XYZ file of C-alpha atoms in Angstrom:
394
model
C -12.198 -73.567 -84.080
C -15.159 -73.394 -82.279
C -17.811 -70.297 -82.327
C -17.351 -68.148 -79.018
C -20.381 -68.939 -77.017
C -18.978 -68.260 -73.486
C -18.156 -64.674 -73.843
C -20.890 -61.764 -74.135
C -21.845 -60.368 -76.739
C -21.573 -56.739 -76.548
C -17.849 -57.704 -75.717
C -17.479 -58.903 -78.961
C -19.385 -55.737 -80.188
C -17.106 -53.531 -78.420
C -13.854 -54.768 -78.897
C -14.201 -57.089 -81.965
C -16.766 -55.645 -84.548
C -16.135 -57.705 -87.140
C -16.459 -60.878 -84.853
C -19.744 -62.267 -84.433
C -21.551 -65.610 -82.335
C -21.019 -67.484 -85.916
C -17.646 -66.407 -86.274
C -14.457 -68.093 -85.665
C -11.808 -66.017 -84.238
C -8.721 -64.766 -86.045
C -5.273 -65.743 -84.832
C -4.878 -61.868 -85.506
C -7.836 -61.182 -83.078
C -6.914 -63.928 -80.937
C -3.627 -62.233 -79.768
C -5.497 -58.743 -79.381
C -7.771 -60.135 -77.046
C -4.650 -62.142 -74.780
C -3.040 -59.013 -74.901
C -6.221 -56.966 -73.332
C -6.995 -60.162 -70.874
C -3.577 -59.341 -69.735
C -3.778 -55.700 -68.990
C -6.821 -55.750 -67.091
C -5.430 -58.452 -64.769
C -2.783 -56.854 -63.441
C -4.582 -53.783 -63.335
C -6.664 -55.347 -61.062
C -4.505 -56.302 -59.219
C -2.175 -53.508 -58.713
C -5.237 -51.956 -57.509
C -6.448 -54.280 -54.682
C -2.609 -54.795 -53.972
C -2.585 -50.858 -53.133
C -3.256 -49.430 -49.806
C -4.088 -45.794 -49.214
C -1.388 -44.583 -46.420
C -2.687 -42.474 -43.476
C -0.926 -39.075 -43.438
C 0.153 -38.306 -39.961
C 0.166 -34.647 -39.789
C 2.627 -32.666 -36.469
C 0.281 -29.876 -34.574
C 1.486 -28.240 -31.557
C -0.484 -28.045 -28.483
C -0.404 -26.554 -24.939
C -1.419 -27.888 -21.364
C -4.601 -27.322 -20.028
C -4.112 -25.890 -17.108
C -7.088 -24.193 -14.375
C -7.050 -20.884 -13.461
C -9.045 -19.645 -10.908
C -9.885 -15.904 -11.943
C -8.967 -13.779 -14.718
C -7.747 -9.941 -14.706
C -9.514 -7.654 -16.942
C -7.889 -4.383 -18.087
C -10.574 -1.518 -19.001
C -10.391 1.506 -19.842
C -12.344 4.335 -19.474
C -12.311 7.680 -21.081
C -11.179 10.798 -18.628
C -10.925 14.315 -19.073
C -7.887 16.669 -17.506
C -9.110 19.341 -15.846
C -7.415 22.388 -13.795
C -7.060 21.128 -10.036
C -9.342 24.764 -8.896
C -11.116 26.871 -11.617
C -13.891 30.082 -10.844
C -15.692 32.177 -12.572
C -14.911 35.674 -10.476
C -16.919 38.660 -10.603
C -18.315 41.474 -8.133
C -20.176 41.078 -5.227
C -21.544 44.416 -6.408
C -23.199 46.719 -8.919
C -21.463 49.346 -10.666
C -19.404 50.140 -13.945
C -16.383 47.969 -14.723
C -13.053 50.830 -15.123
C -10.063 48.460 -15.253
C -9.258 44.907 -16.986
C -5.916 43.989 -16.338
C -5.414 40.920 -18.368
C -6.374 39.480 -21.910
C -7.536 35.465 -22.354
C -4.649 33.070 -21.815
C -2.517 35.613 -19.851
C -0.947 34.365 -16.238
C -1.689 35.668 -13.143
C -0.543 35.388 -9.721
C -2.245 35.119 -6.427
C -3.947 38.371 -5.018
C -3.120 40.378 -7.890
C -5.273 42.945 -9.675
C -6.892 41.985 -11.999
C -10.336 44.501 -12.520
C -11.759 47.503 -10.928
C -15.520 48.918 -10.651
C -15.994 52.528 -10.679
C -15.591 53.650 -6.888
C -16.025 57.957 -6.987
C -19.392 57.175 -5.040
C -18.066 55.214 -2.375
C -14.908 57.488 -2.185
C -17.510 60.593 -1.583
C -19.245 58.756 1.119
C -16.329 57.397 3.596
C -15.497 61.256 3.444
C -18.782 62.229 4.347
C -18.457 59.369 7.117
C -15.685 60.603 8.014
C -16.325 64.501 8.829
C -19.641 62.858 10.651
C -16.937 60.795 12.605
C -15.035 63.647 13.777
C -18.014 66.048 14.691
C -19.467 62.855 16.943
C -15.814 62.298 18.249
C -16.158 65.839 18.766
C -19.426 65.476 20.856
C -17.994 62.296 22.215
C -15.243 64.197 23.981
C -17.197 67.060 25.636
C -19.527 64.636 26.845
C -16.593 62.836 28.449
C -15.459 65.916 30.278
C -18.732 66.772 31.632
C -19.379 63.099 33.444
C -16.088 63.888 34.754
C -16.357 67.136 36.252
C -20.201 66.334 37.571
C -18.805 63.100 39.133
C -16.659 65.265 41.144
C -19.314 68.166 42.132
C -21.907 65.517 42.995
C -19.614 64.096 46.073
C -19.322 68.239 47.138
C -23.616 67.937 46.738
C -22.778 70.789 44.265
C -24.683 69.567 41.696
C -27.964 66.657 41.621
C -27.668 63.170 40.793
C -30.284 64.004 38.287
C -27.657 66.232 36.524
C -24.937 63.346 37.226
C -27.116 61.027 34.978
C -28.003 62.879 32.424
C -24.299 63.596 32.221
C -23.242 60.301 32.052
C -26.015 59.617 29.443
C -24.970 62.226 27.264
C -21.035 60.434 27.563
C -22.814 56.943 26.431
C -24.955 58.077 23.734
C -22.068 60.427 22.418
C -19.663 57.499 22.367
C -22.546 54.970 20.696
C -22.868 57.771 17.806
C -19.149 57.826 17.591
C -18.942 53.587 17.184
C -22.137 53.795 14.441
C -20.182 56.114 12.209
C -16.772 54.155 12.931
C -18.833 51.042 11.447
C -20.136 52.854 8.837
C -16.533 53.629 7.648
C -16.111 49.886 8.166
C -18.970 48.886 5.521
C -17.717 51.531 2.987
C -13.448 50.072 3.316
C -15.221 46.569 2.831
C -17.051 48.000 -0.367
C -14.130 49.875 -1.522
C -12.320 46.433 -1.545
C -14.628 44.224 -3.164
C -14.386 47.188 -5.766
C -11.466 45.550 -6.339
C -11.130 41.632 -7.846
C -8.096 39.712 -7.271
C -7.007 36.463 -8.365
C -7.325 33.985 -5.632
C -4.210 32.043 -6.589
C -2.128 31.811 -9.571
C -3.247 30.715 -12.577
C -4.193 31.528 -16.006
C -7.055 33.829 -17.418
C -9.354 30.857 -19.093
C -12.123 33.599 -20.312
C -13.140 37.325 -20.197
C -16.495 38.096 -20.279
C -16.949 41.898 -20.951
C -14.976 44.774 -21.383
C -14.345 48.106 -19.516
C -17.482 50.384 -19.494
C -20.010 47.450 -18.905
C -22.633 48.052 -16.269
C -22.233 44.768 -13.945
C -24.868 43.263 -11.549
C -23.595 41.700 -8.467
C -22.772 38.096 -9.248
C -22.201 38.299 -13.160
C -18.654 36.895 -14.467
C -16.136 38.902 -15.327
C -12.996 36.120 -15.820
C -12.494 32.510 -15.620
C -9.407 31.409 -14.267
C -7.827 28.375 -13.835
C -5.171 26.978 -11.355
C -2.003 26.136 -13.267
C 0.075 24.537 -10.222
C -1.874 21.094 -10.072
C -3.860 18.978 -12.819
C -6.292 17.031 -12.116
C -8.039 13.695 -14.264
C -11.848 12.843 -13.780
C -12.809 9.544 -15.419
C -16.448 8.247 -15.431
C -16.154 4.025 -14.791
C -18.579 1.334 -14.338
C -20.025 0.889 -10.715
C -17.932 -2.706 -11.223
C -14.800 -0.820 -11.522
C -15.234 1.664 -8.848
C -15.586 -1.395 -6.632
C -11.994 -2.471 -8.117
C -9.854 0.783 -6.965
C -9.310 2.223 -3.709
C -8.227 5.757 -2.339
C -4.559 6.123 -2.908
C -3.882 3.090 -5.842
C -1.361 4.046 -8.365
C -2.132 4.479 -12.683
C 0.185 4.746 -15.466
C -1.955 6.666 -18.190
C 0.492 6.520 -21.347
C 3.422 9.042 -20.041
C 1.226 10.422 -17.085
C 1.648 8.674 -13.057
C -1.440 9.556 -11.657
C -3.273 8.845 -7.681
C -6.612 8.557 -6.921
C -7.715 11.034 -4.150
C -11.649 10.628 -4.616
C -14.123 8.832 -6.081
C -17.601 10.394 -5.916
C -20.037 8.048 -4.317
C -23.099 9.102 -7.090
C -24.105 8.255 -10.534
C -23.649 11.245 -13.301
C -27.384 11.503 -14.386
C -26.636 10.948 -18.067
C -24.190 8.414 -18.100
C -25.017 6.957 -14.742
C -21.107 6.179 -14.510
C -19.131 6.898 -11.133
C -16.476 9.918 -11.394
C -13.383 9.082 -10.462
C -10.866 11.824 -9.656
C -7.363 11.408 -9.923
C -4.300 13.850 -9.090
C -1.570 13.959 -11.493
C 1.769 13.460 -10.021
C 4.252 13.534 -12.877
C 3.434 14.285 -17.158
C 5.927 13.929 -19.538
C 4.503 16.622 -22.180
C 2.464 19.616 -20.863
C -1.261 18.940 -19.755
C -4.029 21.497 -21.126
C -7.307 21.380 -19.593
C -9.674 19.457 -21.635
C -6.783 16.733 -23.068
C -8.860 13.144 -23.276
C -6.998 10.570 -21.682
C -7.417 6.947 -21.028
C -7.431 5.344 -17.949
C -6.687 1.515 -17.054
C -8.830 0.033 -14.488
C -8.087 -3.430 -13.300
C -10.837 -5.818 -12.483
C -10.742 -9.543 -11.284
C -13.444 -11.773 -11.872
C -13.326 -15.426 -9.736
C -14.485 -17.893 -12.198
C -12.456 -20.976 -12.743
C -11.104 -21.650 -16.901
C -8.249 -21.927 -19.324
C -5.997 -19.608 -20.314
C -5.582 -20.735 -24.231
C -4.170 -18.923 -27.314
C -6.625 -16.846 -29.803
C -5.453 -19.553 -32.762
C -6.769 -22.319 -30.965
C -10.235 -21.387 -31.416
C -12.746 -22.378 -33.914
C -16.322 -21.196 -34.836
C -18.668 -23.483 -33.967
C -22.950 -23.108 -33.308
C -25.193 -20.793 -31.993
C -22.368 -18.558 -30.797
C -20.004 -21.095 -29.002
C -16.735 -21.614 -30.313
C -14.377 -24.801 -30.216
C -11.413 -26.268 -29.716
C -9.363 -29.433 -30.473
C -7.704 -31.650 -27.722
C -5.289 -34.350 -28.506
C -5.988 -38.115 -26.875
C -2.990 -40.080 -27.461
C -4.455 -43.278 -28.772
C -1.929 -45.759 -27.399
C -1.268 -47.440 -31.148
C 1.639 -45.336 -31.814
C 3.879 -43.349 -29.687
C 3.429 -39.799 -30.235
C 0.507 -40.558 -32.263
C -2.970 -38.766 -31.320
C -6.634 -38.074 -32.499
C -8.648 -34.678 -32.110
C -11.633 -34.311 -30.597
C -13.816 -31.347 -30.992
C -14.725 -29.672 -27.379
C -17.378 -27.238 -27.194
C -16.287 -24.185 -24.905
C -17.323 -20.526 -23.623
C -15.024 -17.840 -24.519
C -15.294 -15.482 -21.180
C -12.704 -12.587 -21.813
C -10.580 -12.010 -24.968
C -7.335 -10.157 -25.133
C -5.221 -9.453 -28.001
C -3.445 -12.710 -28.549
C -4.963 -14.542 -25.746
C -8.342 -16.050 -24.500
C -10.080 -17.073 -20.856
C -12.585 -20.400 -21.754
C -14.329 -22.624 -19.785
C -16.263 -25.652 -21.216
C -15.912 -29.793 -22.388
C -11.885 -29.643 -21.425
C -10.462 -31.184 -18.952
C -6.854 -29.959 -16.594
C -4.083 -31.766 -17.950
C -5.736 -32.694 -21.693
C -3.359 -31.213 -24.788
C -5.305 -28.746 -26.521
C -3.943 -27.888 -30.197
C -2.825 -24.155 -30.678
C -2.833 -23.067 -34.144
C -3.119 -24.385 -37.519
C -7.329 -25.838 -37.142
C -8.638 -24.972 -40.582
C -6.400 -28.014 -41.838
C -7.646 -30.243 -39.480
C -10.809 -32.392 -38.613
C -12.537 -34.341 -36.095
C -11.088 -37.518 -35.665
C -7.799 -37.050 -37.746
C -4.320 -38.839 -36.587
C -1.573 -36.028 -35.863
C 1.701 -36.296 -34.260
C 1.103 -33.536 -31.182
C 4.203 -31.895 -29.709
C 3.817 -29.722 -26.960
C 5.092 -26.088 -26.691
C 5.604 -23.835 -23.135
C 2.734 -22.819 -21.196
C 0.696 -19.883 -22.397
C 2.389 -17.007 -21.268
C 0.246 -14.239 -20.150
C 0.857 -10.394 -20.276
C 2.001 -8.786 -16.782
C -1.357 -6.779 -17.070
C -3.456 -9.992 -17.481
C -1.739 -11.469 -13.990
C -3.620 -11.967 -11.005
């Protein structure tokens, strides 16, 4: 046989050893080397015979469709508060005898409810009085006399000038008599704002002082507060004052609630707009100072899509993205994604309002994105429209 010249010669290195350039080759080496010709062939071509397969994978997607505005359901934090409450004391000075009622006792309207020392006033509406008598006294002699010189001075028995001064005497008589009448009056009005009295019924919030205190006119001696009507006030956003309107309707957890005023100023602090709202119906008893929190409705007229939260994905500089089927005509029921860039304007719990790079009508895909990429084949089915809460409704 003839030396191998044709093949190279770190073949012969590698899978021969012991065969060299100046060799002949073995019949033993011969049939090793068939055998290996062999093998590579067909792996060869087994491998440019093989194909990869495309991997069609189903997605579900939902319509497109344009809305014109979107609702937005706030809420704001509000406060219950007692429909009246007052701080009532004297309207004058003296030494606090009588408190009738402990904190968190009920009351009813016009009852008793504290007394100021009133011996000094007592003492002085009699003295008015005995003064009031002795000038009634006066008042009637002086009467008498007008009389009987208005029928001597048409006899000439006595002067005119003794007429007049008669008749002056009657006028200043009864003008003494009406001073010390109002006199009496001031010191009944005194003896009755020695008296406090609750001006409707309610419940005592806070005492201030006790019996024995020396009170200036003015200074609190209970707070009360009305127990027949509750009340909410909820600060809101100028935007959402806008929103209501005198008389709309709210469902605050177990509470049905109007609103009968909105104040048209800005707290200082907060510079939110107090709304007040009556409560017409509780299921579980309201205490003053419960936190509550109220819904407040607001449209906003911008056209978008209503989409689900799962058919978003991150994308740059704080956009987000979607994917939209395009059939591509090859297959039936065969699509490929696109990525869209889009604006996420409102979020809800399961749902999202987007505008951006989709168009009405286009099959955007609805869950399921972290296994999929731009450009991939899928088999889209579509599912019902995105069904919206009654409180995200127009």
């Amino acid at each position: 046989m003839k030396p191998i010249k044709s093949l190279p010669r770190k073949f012969f290195v590698i899978f021969c050893p012991e065969v060299t350039l100046s060799h002949k080759i073995p019949n033993s080496h011969m049939k090793r080397l068939i055998h290996l010709f062999s093998l590579l062939a067909l792996g060869s071509a087994s491998f440019a015979a093989e194909e990869p397969e495309r991997r069609i994978l189903p997605v579900e997607t939902v319509e497109a469709v344009v809305a014109s505005q979107f609702v937005e359901t706030r809420t704001f934090l509000g406060k219950v508060e007692a429909a009246r409450s007052s701080q009532l004391g004297f309207e004058l000075a003296g030494t606090v005898t009588f408190l009738g009622f402990e904190e968190g006792e009920s009351v009813t309207a016009g009852q008793v409810i504290a007394r100021l020392d009133n011996s000094r006033l007592e003492a002085q509406r009699l003295q008015l009085q005995a003064a009031y008598e002795e000038a009634a006294s006066v008042e009637r002699l002086a009467t008498i006399t007008f009389k009987r010189f208005g029928n001597l001075v048409a006899t000439n028995s006595v002067s005119t000038q003794q007429y007049d001064e008669a008749k002056q005497k009657r006028d200043s008589a009864k003008a003494s008599l009406d001073s010390i009448q109002a006199q009496i009056q001031v010191v009944d009005v005194d003896l009755g704002k020695s008296t406090l009295k609750a001006p409707y019924a309610g419940v005592i919030s806070r005492r201030f002082m006790d019996e024995g205190t020396i009170v200036s006119p003015g200074a609190p001696i209970f707070e009360i507060l009305e127990t027949g009507e509750m009340e909410i006030r909820a600060g809101v956003s100028a935007q959402a004052a806008l929103a209501v309107k005198i008389g709309d309707k709210f469902k605050i957890g177990d509470i049905k609630a109007t609103l009968i005023r909105a104040i048209p100023m800005r707290e200082t602090r907060t510079r939110t707009i107090d709304l007040i709202l009556k409560v017409e119906s509780a299921d579980r008893p309201l205490i003053a100072g419960d936190l509550v929190e109220v819904p407040v409705r607001q449209k906003t007229n911008i056209e978008g899509f209503w989409l689900p939260r799962t058919a978003l994905t991150e994308s740059r500089r704080g956009l987000w993205a979607c994917y939209v089927a395009q059939p591509t005509g090859d297959d039936e029921g065969v699509s490929q994604l696109e990525r869209r860039q889009i604006e996420v304007l409102y979020a809800s719990t399961n749902h999202v309002y987007v505008r951006g790079a989709v168009n009405p009508g286009e099959q955007v895909v609805s869950g399921g994105l972290h296994k999929l990429t731009p450009g991939q084949h899928v088999a889209s089915r579509m599912v019902a429209q995105v069904e919206l809460p009654n409180d995200r409704k127009p």
